[in-house]
């Protein structure tokens, strides 16, 4: 998988663009067995994760990626660590965050998020 | 794997205690196929990773864990995201960092680091 780095960069760009434009659309990136841990709050499965993301306590949000590194896994997945800042609503001070994604491919070879851990720094 | 969270906490504590005491001992936690990406610099395999860690440009280091979350993976592994601060040598200002670990079990059921990504925040 020589292009894991390109897939990771493309995925993360798509993820945050979607998050900032209409985060209800992120449901399409998760599957039944996907896990999200958001500031230690755990959600299992696309429906539950979509509900968690939709109900986060802000309307407007803008992510700015600081750094990103990725690696392949022995089972054909890709693990990604992202650090960055986000601005919510009318807040002037960006919040530093870290996010981890484990991407896997479904039967149709589409990439989806198997594991997702988000922490404010 | 009900105890993935306990294994993750125990591993991370052991990892940073070893790192801060004598980081040449960390080689035992990696295997031939392990990957480390340290500030975008890639190392493959326990020997190469141990060399990278040993040659980091500081003598004394102290990690302080801020937050830690973990999840199991479908293949029996554990993924961990850690945020924290580190102090190196005589530096007074702690540096914020994020680190991701993917733990797997070898044939002897010992946990080792399959994937490791470190980023200064």
mmCIF file of N, CA and C in Angstrom, chain A residues 4 35-43 67-75 79-83 96-100 102 114-121, chain B residues 4 35-43 67-75 79-83 96-100 102 114-121:
data_model
loop_
_atom_site.group_PDB
_atom_site.id
_atom_site.type_symbol
_atom_site.label_atom_id
_atom_site.label_comp_id
_atom_site.label_asym_id
_atom_site.label_seq_id
_atom_site.Cartn_x
_atom_site.Cartn_y
_atom_site.Cartn_z
ATOM 1 N N UNK A 4 -0.705 4.861 1.118
ATOM 2 C CA UNK A 4 -1.442 5.081 2.368
ATOM 3 C C UNK A 4 -1.383 6.540 2.808
ATOM 4 N N UNK A 35 -16.191 2.736 16.120
ATOM 5 C CA UNK A 35 -16.160 3.278 17.480
ATOM 6 C C UNK A 35 -15.645 4.710 17.462
ATOM 7 N N UNK A 36 -16.328 5.550 18.240
ATOM 8 C CA UNK A 36 -15.864 6.917 18.464
ATOM 9 C C UNK A 36 -15.690 7.130 19.965
ATOM 10 N N UNK A 37 -14.530 7.638 20.360
ATOM 11 C CA UNK A 37 -14.365 8.102 21.742
ATOM 12 C C UNK A 37 -14.070 9.584 21.657
ATOM 13 N N UNK A 38 -15.034 10.395 22.091
ATOM 14 C CA UNK A 38 -14.932 11.853 21.990
ATOM 15 C C UNK A 38 -14.785 12.404 23.393
ATOM 16 N N UNK A 39 -13.606 12.872 23.743
ATOM 17 C CA UNK A 39 -13.344 13.353 25.107
ATOM 18 C C UNK A 39 -13.815 12.321 26.137
ATOM 19 N N UNK A 40 -13.429 11.074 25.913
ATOM 20 C CA UNK A 40 -13.709 9.937 26.797
ATOM 21 C C UNK A 40 -15.163 9.464 26.794
ATOM 22 N N UNK A 41 -16.005 10.056 25.957
ATOM 23 C CA UNK A 41 -17.391 9.598 25.811
ATOM 24 C C UNK A 41 -17.460 8.642 24.622
ATOM 25 N N UNK A 42 -17.943 7.397 24.853
ATOM 26 C CA UNK A 42 -17.862 6.357 23.838
ATOM 27 C C UNK A 42 -19.177 6.161 23.077
ATOM 28 N N UNK A 43 -19.067 6.041 21.742
ATOM 29 C CA UNK A 43 -20.216 5.727 20.892
ATOM 30 C C UNK A 43 -19.845 4.566 19.988
ATOM 31 N N UNK A 67 -0.610 19.192 11.942
ATOM 32 C CA UNK A 67 0.288 18.143 11.463
ATOM 33 C C UNK A 67 -0.489 16.846 11.303
ATOM 34 N N UNK A 68 -0.005 15.996 10.445
ATOM 35 C CA UNK A 68 -0.667 14.728 10.146
ATOM 36 C C UNK A 68 0.396 13.701 9.790
ATOM 37 N N UNK A 69 0.350 12.521 10.419
ATOM 38 C CA UNK A 69 1.201 11.414 9.999
ATOM 39 C C UNK A 69 0.371 10.150 9.945
ATOM 40 N N UNK A 70 0.725 9.246 9.050
ATOM 41 C CA UNK A 70 -0.048 8.017 8.840
ATOM 42 C C UNK A 70 0.885 6.834 8.662
ATOM 43 N N UNK A 71 0.361 5.641 8.950
ATOM 44 C CA UNK A 71 1.092 4.381 8.743
ATOM 45 C C UNK A 71 0.106 3.327 8.266
ATOM 46 N N UNK A 72 0.587 2.356 7.500
ATOM 47 C CA UNK A 72 -0.251 1.189 7.174
ATOM 48 C C UNK A 72 -0.259 0.215 8.360
ATOM 49 N N UNK A 73 -1.293 -0.626 8.440
ATOM 50 C CA UNK A 73 -1.327 -1.693 9.449
ATOM 51 C C UNK A 73 -1.166 -3.036 8.742
ATOM 52 N N UNK A 74 -0.801 -4.090 9.484
ATOM 53 C CA UNK A 74 -0.603 -5.407 8.862
ATOM 54 C C UNK A 74 -1.881 -5.977 8.241
ATOM 55 N N UNK A 75 -3.049 -5.483 8.659
ATOM 56 C CA UNK A 75 -4.315 -6.019 8.133
ATOM 57 C C UNK A 75 -4.900 -5.136 7.031
ATOM 58 N N UNK A 79 -3.573 3.886 9.889
ATOM 59 C CA UNK A 79 -3.738 4.642 11.129
ATOM 60 C C UNK A 79 -3.187 6.050 10.919
ATOM 61 N N UNK A 80 -3.903 7.033 11.477
ATOM 62 C CA UNK A 80 -3.605 8.446 11.217
ATOM 63 C C UNK A 80 -3.636 9.213 12.536
ATOM 64 N N UNK A 81 -2.630 10.037 12.777
ATOM 65 C CA UNK A 81 -2.658 10.952 13.907
ATOM 66 C C UNK A 81 -2.658 12.379 13.368
ATOM 67 N N UNK A 82 -3.621 13.173 13.825
ATOM 68 C CA UNK A 82 -3.763 14.562 13.397
ATOM 69 C C UNK A 82 -3.693 15.459 14.632
ATOM 70 N N UNK A 83 -2.954 16.546 14.546
ATOM 71 C CA UNK A 83 -3.059 17.593 15.556
ATOM 72 C C UNK A 83 -3.497 18.868 14.851
ATOM 73 N N UNK A 96 -6.721 23.693 20.865
ATOM 74 C CA UNK A 96 -5.835 22.666 20.320
ATOM 75 C C UNK A 96 -6.476 21.290 20.516
ATOM 76 N N UNK A 97 -6.397 20.433 19.508
ATOM 77 C CA UNK A 97 -6.950 19.087 19.628
ATOM 78 C C UNK A 97 -6.017 18.078 18.963
ATOM 79 N N UNK A 98 -6.249 16.801 19.307
ATOM 80 C CA UNK A 98 -5.582 15.671 18.655
ATOM 81 C C UNK A 98 -6.667 14.684 18.267
ATOM 82 N N UNK A 99 -6.519 14.076 17.109
ATOM 83 C CA UNK A 99 -7.497 13.069 16.689
ATOM 84 C C UNK A 99 -6.788 11.912 16.008
ATOM 85 N N UNK A 100 -7.237 10.717 16.363
ATOM 86 C CA UNK A 100 -6.711 9.492 15.766
ATOM 87 C C UNK A 100 -7.818 8.833 14.950
ATOM 88 N N UNK A 102 -8.493 5.217 12.574
ATOM 89 C CA UNK A 102 -8.094 3.934 11.991
ATOM 90 C C UNK A 102 -9.054 3.664 10.840
ATOM 91 N N UNK A 114 -12.925 2.853 11.265
ATOM 92 C CA UNK A 114 -13.128 1.760 12.224
ATOM 93 C C UNK A 114 -13.008 2.283 13.657
ATOM 94 N N UNK A 115 -11.962 3.084 13.911
ATOM 95 C CA UNK A 115 -11.716 3.644 15.245
ATOM 96 C C UNK A 115 -11.456 5.141 15.115
ATOM 97 N N UNK A 116 -11.981 5.909 16.054
ATOM 98 C CA UNK A 116 -11.869 7.367 16.037
ATOM 99 C C UNK A 116 -11.770 7.832 17.489
ATOM 100 N N UNK A 117 -10.666 8.474 17.828
ATOM 101 C CA UNK A 117 -10.483 8.998 19.190
ATOM 102 C C UNK A 117 -10.138 10.477 19.088
ATOM 103 N N UNK A 118 -10.932 11.305 19.775
ATOM 104 C CA UNK A 118 -10.746 12.755 19.746
ATOM 105 C C UNK A 118 -10.453 13.255 21.152
ATOM 106 N N UNK A 119 -9.409 14.084 21.282
ATOM 107 C CA UNK A 119 -9.076 14.693 22.568
ATOM 108 C C UNK A 119 -8.736 16.166 22.372
ATOM 109 N N UNK A 120 -9.320 17.020 23.186
ATOM 110 C CA UNK A 120 -8.818 18.387 23.260
ATOM 111 C C UNK A 120 -7.471 18.340 23.970
ATOM 112 N N UNK A 121 -6.521 19.128 23.490
ATOM 113 C CA UNK A 121 -5.168 19.059 24.085
ATOM 114 C C UNK A 121 -5.138 19.791 25.424
ATOM 115 N N UNK B 4 -9.313 -3.883 27.764
ATOM 116 C CA UNK B 4 -8.418 -3.135 26.875
ATOM 117 C C UNK B 4 -7.996 -1.805 27.508
ATOM 118 N N UNK B 35 6.451 -0.054 13.420
ATOM 119 C CA UNK B 35 6.730 1.227 12.750
ATOM 120 C C UNK B 35 6.648 2.361 13.744
ATOM 121 N N UNK B 36 7.615 3.272 13.646
ATOM 122 C CA UNK B 36 7.596 4.513 14.419
ATOM 123 C C UNK B 36 7.657 5.679 13.450
ATOM 124 N N UNK B 37 6.756 6.635 13.614
ATOM 125 C CA UNK B 37 6.878 7.911 12.902
ATOM 126 C C UNK B 37 7.009 8.981 13.971
ATOM 127 N N UNK B 38 8.202 9.558 14.066
ATOM 128 C CA UNK B 38 8.510 10.545 15.097
ATOM 129 C C UNK B 38 8.682 11.887 14.416
ATOM 130 N N UNK B 39 7.725 12.781 14.596
ATOM 131 C CA UNK B 39 7.778 14.083 13.918
ATOM 132 C C UNK B 39 8.054 13.890 12.417
ATOM 133 N N UNK B 40 7.280 12.972 11.808
ATOM 134 C CA UNK B 40 7.320 12.678 10.373
ATOM 135 C C UNK B 40 8.568 11.917 9.917
ATOM 136 N N UNK B 41 9.460 11.551 10.832
ATOM 137 C CA UNK B 41 10.630 10.741 10.490
ATOM 138 C C UNK B 41 10.298 9.276 10.763
ATOM 139 N N UNK B 42 10.415 8.413 9.725
ATOM 140 C CA UNK B 42 9.936 7.039 9.817
ATOM 141 C C UNK B 42 11.039 6.037 10.119
ATOM 142 N N UNK B 43 10.761 5.105 11.038
ATOM 143 C CA UNK B 43 11.671 4.001 11.352
ATOM 144 C C UNK B 43 10.879 2.700 11.316
ATOM 145 N N UNK B 67 -4.129 13.265 29.005
ATOM 146 C CA UNK B 67 -5.337 12.465 28.767
ATOM 147 C C UNK B 67 -4.971 11.228 27.964
ATOM 148 N N UNK B 68 -5.776 10.200 28.100
ATOM 149 C CA UNK B 68 -5.533 8.921 27.425
ATOM 150 C C UNK B 68 -6.883 8.276 27.136
ATOM 151 N N UNK B 69 -7.109 7.845 25.889
ATOM 152 C CA UNK B 69 -8.294 7.033 25.576
ATOM 153 C C UNK B 69 -7.864 5.882 24.703
ATOM 154 N N UNK B 70 -8.564 4.753 24.830
ATOM 155 C CA UNK B 70 -8.202 3.543 24.092
ATOM 156 C C UNK B 70 -9.454 2.861 23.557
ATOM 157 N N UNK B 71 -9.261 2.065 22.508
ATOM 158 C CA UNK B 71 -10.347 1.257 21.924
ATOM 159 C C UNK B 71 -9.773 -0.081 21.481
ATOM 160 N N UNK B 72 -10.582 -1.128 21.473
ATOM 161 C CA UNK B 72 -10.150 -2.393 20.872
ATOM 162 C C UNK B 72 -10.290 -2.315 19.346
ATOM 163 N N UNK B 73 -9.552 -3.146 18.631
ATOM 164 C CA UNK B 73 -9.712 -3.240 17.175
ATOM 165 C C UNK B 73 -10.323 -4.605 16.837
ATOM 166 N N UNK B 74 -10.887 -4.760 15.638
ATOM 167 C CA UNK B 74 -11.521 -6.038 15.260
ATOM 168 C C UNK B 74 -10.532 -7.204 15.215
ATOM 169 N N UNK B 75 -9.228 -6.915 15.109
ATOM 170 C CA UNK B 75 -8.250 -7.993 15.016
ATOM 171 C C UNK B 75 -7.554 -8.270 16.341
ATOM 172 N N UNK B 79 -5.917 0.322 20.230
ATOM 173 C CA UNK B 79 -5.399 1.612 19.772
ATOM 174 C C UNK B 79 -5.547 2.614 20.904
ATOM 175 N N UNK B 80 -4.522 3.458 21.053
ATOM 176 C CA UNK B 80 -4.432 4.375 22.194
ATOM 177 C C UNK B 80 -4.032 5.755 21.699
ATOM 178 N N UNK B 81 -4.731 6.780 22.173
ATOM 179 C CA UNK B 81 -4.311 8.156 21.921
ATOM 180 C C UNK B 81 -3.962 8.799 23.255
ATOM 181 N N UNK B 82 -2.767 9.377 23.324
ATOM 182 C CA UNK B 82 -2.282 10.043 24.536
ATOM 183 C C UNK B 82 -1.957 11.492 24.200
ATOM 184 N N UNK B 83 -2.354 12.424 25.051
ATOM 185 C CA UNK B 83 -1.840 13.786 24.968
ATOM 186 C C UNK B 83 -1.145 14.093 26.284
ATOM 187 N N UNK B 96 3.979 20.462 24.567
ATOM 188 C CA UNK B 96 2.777 19.643 24.395
ATOM 189 C C UNK B 96 3.015 18.619 23.281
ATOM 190 N N UNK B 97 2.584 17.384 23.499
ATOM 191 C CA UNK B 97 2.737 16.365 22.464
ATOM 192 C C UNK B 97 1.492 15.482 22.406
ATOM 193 N N UNK B 98 1.375 14.756 21.291
ATOM 194 C CA UNK B 98 0.346 13.730 21.113
ATOM 195 C C UNK B 98 1.049 12.470 20.642
ATOM 196 N N UNK B 99 0.601 11.317 21.132
ATOM 197 C CA UNK B 99 1.199 10.066 20.681
ATOM 198 C C UNK B 99 0.121 9.015 20.517
ATOM 199 N N UNK B 100 0.241 8.275 19.424
ATOM 200 C CA UNK B 100 -0.675 7.181 19.131
ATOM 201 C C UNK B 100 0.101 5.873 19.198
ATOM 202 N N UNK B 102 -0.548 1.576 18.543
ATOM 203 C CA UNK B 102 -1.368 0.413 18.184
ATOM 204 C C UNK B 102 -0.651 -0.805 18.767
ATOM 205 N N UNK B 114 2.844 -2.203 17.491
ATOM 206 C CA UNK B 114 2.831 -2.394 16.043
ATOM 207 C C UNK B 114 3.014 -1.065 15.321
ATOM 208 N N UNK B 115 2.271 -0.044 15.767
ATOM 209 C CA UNK B 115 2.347 1.292 15.153
ATOM 210 C C UNK B 115 2.517 2.336 16.253
ATOM 211 N N UNK B 116 3.339 3.335 15.990
ATOM 212 C CA UNK B 116 3.648 4.377 16.969
ATOM 213 C C UNK B 116 3.845 5.675 16.192
ATOM 214 N N UNK B 117 3.019 6.679 16.492
ATOM 215 C CA UNK B 117 3.151 7.983 15.824
ATOM 216 C C UNK B 117 3.232 9.057 16.902
ATOM 217 N N UNK B 118 4.301 9.852 16.841
ATOM 218 C CA UNK B 118 4.534 10.916 17.822
ATOM 219 C C UNK B 118 4.547 12.267 17.121
ATOM 220 N N UNK B 119 3.817 13.230 17.679
ATOM 221 C CA UNK B 119 3.810 14.590 17.147
ATOM 222 C C UNK B 119 3.894 15.594 18.298
ATOM 223 N N UNK B 120 4.784 16.551 18.189
ATOM 224 C CA UNK B 120 4.709 17.711 19.074
ATOM 225 C C UNK B 120 3.490 18.534 18.655
ATOM 226 N N UNK B 121 2.751 19.044 19.624
ATOM 227 C CA UNK B 121 1.506 19.762 19.286
ATOM 228 C C UNK B 121 1.830 21.169 18.771
#
